[in-house]
mmCIF file of C-alpha atoms in Angstrom:
data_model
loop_
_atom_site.group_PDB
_atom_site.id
_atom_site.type_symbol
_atom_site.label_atom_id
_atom_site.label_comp_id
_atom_site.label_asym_id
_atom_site.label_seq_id
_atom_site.Cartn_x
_atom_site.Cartn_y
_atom_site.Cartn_z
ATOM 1 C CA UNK A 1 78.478 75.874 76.351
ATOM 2 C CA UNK A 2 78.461 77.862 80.211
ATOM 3 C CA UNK A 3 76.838 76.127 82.450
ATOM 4 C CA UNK A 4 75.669 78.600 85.450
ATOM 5 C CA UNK A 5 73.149 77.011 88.545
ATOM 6 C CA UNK A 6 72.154 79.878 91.084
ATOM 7 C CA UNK A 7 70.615 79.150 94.588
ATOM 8 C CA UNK A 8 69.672 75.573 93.586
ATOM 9 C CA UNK A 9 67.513 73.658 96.133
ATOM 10 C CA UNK A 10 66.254 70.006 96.201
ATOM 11 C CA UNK A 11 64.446 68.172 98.995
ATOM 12 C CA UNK A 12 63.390 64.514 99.064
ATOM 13 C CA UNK A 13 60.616 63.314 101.028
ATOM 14 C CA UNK A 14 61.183 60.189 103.350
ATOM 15 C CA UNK A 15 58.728 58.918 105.475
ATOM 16 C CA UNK A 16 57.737 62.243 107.816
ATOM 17 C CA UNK A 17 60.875 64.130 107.190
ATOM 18 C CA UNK A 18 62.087 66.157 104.432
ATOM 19 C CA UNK A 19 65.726 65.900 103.507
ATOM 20 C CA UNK A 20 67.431 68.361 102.178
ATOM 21 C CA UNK A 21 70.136 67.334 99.438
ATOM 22 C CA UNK A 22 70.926 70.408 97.719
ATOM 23 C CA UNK A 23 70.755 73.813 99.645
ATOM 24 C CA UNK A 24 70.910 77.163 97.611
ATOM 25 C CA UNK A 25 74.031 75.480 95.424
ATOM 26 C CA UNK A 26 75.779 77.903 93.321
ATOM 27 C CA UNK A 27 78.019 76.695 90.139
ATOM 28 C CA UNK A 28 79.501 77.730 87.134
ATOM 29 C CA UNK A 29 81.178 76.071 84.458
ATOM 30 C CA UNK A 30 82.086 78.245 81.442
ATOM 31 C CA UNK A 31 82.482 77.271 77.856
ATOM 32 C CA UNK A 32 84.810 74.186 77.111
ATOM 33 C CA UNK A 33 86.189 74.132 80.937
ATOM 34 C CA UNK A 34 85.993 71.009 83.127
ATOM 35 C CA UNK A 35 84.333 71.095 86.377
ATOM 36 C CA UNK A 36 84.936 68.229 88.934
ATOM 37 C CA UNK A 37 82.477 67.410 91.472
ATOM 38 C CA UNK A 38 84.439 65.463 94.756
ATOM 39 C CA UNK A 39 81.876 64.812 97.834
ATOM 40 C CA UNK A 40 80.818 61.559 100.336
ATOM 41 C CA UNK A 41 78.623 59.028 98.981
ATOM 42 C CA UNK A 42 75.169 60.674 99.828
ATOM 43 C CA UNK A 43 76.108 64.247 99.878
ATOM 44 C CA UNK A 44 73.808 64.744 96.632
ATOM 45 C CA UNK A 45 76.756 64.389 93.730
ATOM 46 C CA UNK A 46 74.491 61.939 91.688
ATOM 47 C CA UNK A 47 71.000 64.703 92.259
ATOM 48 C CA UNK A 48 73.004 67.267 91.083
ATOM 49 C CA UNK A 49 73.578 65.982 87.907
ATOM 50 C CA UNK A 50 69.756 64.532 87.514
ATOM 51 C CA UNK A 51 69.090 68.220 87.601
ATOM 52 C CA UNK A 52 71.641 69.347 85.064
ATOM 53 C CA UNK A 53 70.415 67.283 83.020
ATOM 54 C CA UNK A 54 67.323 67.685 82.796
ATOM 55 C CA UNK A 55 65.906 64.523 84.181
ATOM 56 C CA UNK A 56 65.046 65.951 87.747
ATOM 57 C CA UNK A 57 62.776 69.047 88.632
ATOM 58 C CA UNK A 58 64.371 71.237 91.644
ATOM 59 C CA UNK A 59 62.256 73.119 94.043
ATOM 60 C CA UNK A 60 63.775 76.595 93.528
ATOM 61 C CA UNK A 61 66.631 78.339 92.154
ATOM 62 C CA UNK A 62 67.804 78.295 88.099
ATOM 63 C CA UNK A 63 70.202 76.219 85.665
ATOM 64 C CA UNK A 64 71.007 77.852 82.694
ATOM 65 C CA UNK A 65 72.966 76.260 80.001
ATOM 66 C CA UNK A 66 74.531 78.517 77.313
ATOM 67 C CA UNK A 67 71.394 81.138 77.940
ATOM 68 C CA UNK A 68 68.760 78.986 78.342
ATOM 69 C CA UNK A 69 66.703 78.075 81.685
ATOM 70 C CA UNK A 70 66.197 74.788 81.796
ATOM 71 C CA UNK A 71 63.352 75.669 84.631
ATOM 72 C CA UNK A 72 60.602 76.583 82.346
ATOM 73 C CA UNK A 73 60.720 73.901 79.834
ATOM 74 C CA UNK A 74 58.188 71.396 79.095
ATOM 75 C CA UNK A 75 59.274 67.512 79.975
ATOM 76 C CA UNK A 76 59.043 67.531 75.584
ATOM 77 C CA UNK A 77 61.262 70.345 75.295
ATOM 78 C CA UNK A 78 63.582 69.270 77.988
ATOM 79 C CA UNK A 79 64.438 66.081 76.409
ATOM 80 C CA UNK A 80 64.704 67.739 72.952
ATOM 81 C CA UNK A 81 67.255 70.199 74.484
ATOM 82 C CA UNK A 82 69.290 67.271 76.211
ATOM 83 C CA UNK A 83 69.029 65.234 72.891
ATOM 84 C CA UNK A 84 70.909 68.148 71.397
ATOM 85 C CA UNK A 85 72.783 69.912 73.847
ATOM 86 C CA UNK A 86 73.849 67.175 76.504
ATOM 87 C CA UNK A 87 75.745 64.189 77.104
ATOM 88 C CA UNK A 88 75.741 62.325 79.653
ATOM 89 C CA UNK A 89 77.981 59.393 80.562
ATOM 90 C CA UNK A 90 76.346 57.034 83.895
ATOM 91 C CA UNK A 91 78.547 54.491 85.661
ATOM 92 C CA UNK A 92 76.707 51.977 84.919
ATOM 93 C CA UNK A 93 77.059 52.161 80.968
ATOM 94 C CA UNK A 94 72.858 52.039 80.568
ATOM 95 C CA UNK A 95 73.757 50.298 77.316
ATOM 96 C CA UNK A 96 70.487 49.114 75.423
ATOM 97 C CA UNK A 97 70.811 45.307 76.096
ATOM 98 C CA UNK A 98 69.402 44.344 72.596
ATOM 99 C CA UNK A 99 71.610 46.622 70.709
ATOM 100 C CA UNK A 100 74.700 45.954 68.985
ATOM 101 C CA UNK A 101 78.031 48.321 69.922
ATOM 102 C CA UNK A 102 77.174 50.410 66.779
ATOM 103 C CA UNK A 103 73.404 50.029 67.176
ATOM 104 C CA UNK A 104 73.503 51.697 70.679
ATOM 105 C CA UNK A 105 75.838 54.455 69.372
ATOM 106 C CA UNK A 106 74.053 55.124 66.488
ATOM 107 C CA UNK A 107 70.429 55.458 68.579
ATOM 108 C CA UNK A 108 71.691 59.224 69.443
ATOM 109 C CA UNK A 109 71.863 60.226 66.199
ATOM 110 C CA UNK A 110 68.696 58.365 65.055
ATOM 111 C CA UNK A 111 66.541 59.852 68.151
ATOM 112 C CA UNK A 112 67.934 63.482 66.358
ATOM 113 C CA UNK A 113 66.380 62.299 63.130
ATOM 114 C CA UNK A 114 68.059 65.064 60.945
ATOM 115 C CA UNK A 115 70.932 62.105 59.063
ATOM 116 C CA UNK A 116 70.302 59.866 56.588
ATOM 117 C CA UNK A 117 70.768 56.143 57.839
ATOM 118 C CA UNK A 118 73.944 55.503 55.938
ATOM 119 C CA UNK A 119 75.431 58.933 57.425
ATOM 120 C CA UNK A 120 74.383 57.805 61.005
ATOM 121 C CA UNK A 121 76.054 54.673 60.278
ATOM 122 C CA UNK A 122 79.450 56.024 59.168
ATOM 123 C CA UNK A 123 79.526 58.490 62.321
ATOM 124 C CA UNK A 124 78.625 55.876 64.722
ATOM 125 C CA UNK A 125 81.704 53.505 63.289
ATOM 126 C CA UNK A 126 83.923 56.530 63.419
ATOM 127 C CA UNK A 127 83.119 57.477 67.457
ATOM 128 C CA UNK A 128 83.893 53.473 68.198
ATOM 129 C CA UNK A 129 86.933 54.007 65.972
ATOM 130 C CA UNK A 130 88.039 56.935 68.206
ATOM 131 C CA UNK A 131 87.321 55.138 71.113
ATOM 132 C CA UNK A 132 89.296 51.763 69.828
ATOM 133 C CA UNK A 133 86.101 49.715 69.523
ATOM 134 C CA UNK A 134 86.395 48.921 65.694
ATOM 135 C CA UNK A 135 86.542 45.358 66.033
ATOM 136 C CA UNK A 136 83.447 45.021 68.260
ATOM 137 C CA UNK A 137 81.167 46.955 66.291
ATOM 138 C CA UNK A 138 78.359 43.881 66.403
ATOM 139 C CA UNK A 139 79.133 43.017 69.681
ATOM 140 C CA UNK A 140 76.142 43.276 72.595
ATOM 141 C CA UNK A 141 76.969 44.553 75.436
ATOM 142 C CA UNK A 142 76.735 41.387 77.174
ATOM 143 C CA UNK A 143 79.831 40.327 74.941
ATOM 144 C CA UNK A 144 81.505 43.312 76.181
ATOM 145 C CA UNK A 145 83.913 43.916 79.297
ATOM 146 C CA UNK A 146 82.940 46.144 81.638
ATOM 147 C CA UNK A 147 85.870 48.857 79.838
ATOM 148 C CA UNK A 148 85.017 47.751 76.315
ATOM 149 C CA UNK A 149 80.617 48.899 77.495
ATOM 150 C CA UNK A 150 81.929 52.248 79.120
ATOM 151 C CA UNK A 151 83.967 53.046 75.923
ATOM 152 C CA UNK A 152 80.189 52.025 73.840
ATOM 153 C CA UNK A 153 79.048 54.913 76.657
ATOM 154 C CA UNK A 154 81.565 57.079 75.720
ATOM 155 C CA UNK A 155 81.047 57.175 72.084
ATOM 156 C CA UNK A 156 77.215 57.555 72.772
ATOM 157 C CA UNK A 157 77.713 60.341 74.176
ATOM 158 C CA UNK A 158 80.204 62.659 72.369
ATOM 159 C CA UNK A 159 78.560 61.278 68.768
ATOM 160 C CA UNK A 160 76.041 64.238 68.565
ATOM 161 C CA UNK A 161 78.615 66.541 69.437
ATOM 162 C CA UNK A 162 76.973 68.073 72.483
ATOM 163 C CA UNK A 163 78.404 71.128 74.243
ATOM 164 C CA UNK A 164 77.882 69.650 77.836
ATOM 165 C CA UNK A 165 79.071 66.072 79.173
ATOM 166 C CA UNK A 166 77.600 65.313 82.184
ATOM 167 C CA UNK A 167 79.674 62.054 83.657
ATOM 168 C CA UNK A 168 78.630 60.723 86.644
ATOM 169 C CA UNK A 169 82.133 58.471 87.978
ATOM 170 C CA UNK A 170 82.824 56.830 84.184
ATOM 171 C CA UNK A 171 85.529 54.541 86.165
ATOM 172 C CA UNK A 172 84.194 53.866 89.449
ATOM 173 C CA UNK A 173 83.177 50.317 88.670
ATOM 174 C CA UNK A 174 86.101 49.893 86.599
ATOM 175 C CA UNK A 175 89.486 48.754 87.407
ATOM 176 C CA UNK A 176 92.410 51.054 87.692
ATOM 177 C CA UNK A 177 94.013 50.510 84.473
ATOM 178 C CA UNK A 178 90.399 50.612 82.173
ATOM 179 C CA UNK A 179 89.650 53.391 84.109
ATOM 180 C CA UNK A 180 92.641 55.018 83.530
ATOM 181 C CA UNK A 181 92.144 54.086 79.437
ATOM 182 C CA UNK A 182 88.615 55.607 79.867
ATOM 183 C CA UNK A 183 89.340 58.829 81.673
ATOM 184 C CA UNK A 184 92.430 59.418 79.327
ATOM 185 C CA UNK A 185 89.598 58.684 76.076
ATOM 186 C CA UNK A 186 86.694 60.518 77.536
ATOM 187 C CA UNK A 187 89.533 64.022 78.027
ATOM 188 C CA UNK A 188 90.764 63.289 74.737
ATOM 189 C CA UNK A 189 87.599 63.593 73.396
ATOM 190 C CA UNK A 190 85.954 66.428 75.004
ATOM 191 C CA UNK A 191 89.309 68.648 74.337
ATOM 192 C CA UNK A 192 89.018 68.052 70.251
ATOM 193 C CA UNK A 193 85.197 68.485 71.109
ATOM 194 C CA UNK A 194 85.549 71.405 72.859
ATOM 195 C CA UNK A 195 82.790 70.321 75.395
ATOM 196 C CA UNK A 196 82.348 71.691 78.677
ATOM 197 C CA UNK A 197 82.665 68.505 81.411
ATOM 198 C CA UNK A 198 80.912 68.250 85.028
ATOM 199 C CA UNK A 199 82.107 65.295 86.197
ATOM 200 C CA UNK A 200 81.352 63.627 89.323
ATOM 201 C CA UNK A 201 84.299 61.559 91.083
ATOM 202 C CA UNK A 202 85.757 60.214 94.178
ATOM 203 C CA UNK A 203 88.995 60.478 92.608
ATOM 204 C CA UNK A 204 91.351 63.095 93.616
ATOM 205 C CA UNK A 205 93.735 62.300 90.876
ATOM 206 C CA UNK A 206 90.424 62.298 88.226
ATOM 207 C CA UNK A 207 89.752 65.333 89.793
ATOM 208 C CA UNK A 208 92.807 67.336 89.146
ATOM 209 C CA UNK A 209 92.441 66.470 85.629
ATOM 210 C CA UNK A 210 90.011 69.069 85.590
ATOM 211 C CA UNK A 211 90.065 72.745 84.918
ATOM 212 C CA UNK A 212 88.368 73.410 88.531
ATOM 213 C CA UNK A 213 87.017 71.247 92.103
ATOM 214 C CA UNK A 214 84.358 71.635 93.756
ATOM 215 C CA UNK A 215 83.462 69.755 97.268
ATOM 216 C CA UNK A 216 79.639 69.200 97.522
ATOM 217 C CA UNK A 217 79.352 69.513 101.338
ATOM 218 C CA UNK A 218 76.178 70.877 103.303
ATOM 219 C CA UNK A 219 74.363 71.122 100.081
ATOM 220 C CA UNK A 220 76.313 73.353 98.605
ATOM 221 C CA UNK A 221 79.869 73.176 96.209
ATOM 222 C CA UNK A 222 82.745 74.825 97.612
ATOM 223 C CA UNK A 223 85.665 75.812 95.449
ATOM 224 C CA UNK A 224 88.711 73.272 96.254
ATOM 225 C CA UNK A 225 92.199 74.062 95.545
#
């Protein structure tokens, strides 16, 4: 799925000054490629991807993702098109505290509502599978290392087979070898996929994992060797 953002703008209000985050940001990102987004804490890495997704409104400029502008859409057919189209991988995990490993996997498909249960239930064991999670497949996240719940994250993601993974720094809380385990599984997985990847990093070595780096400096991304 191409990703393309022309002259992108957002601006946050705080107290009497506006300040501006994004600033007429270009990007592209075609079909199955990676793109990695490298840029200071604060330089609007984290906004960006609130507005790929979906989950953000920008004040002017477009995203279109594989021909269709997100700009237009109802907050309803926004969230339809990211349950379909987009997946999206946060630091933090965002696991659903309640839910079991396979529970919180399978939610992606059951939001979808086009499987039958026992179908749902055989993909979801198959994405932990992929992911080596097979023998914590009851397990709540609160039973879960921080590696084991950004694995759960991964498979929640990639399950419905979207064309776009939005990851927003998958190992930054991580240590290095997990997040070494989880960078190598989330690559591994978009490549058989064949997912196009934004993904947001401090890493420099993440980073040249990718197909293409951009800085996010001044608002806008600027092509890195």
């Amino acid at each position: 799925m191409s990703l393309q953002v022309q002259g992108l703008w957002k601006t946050y209000q705080q107290a009497q000054s506006q300040i501006e985050v994004l600033r007429g940001l270009d990007l592209s990102v075609p079909t199955g490629k990676t793109a990695a987004i490298l840029g200071q804490s604060g330089s609007g890495k984290s906004t960006l991807l609130s507005l790929l997704a979906g989950l953000d409104e920008g004040d002017r400029g477009s995203i279109e993702i594989n021909g269709v502008l997100l700009n237009p859409l109802s907050v309803e057919e926004k969230t339809r098109f990211r349950s379909a189209h987009i997946g999206i991988v946060f630091q933090q995990f965002h696991l659903i505290p309640h839910l079991t490993a396979l529970e919180n996997v399978a939610l992606s498909l059951e939001i979808q509502g086009r499987l039958p249960n026992r179908e749902i239930d055989g993909q979801a064991r198959d994405y932990l599978a992929r992911v080596q999670l097979s023998g914590r497949l009851g397990h709540y996240p609160s039973q879960l290392s921080g590696g084991e719940a950004q694995r759960v994250a991964l498979a929640r993601a990639l399950i419905a087979k979207p064309s776009l993974i939005l990851a927003d720094e998958p190992s930054g809380s991580l240590d290095l070898a997990t997040g070494e385990l989880v960078i190598d599984l989330l690559f591994d997985l978009i490549r058989k996929e064949g997912s196009s990847l934004v993904l947001v990093t401090h890493n420099p070595d993440v980073a040249a994992r990718c197909d293409s780096r951009y800085v996010l400096r001044g608002g806008k991304c600027e092509l890195s060797p």
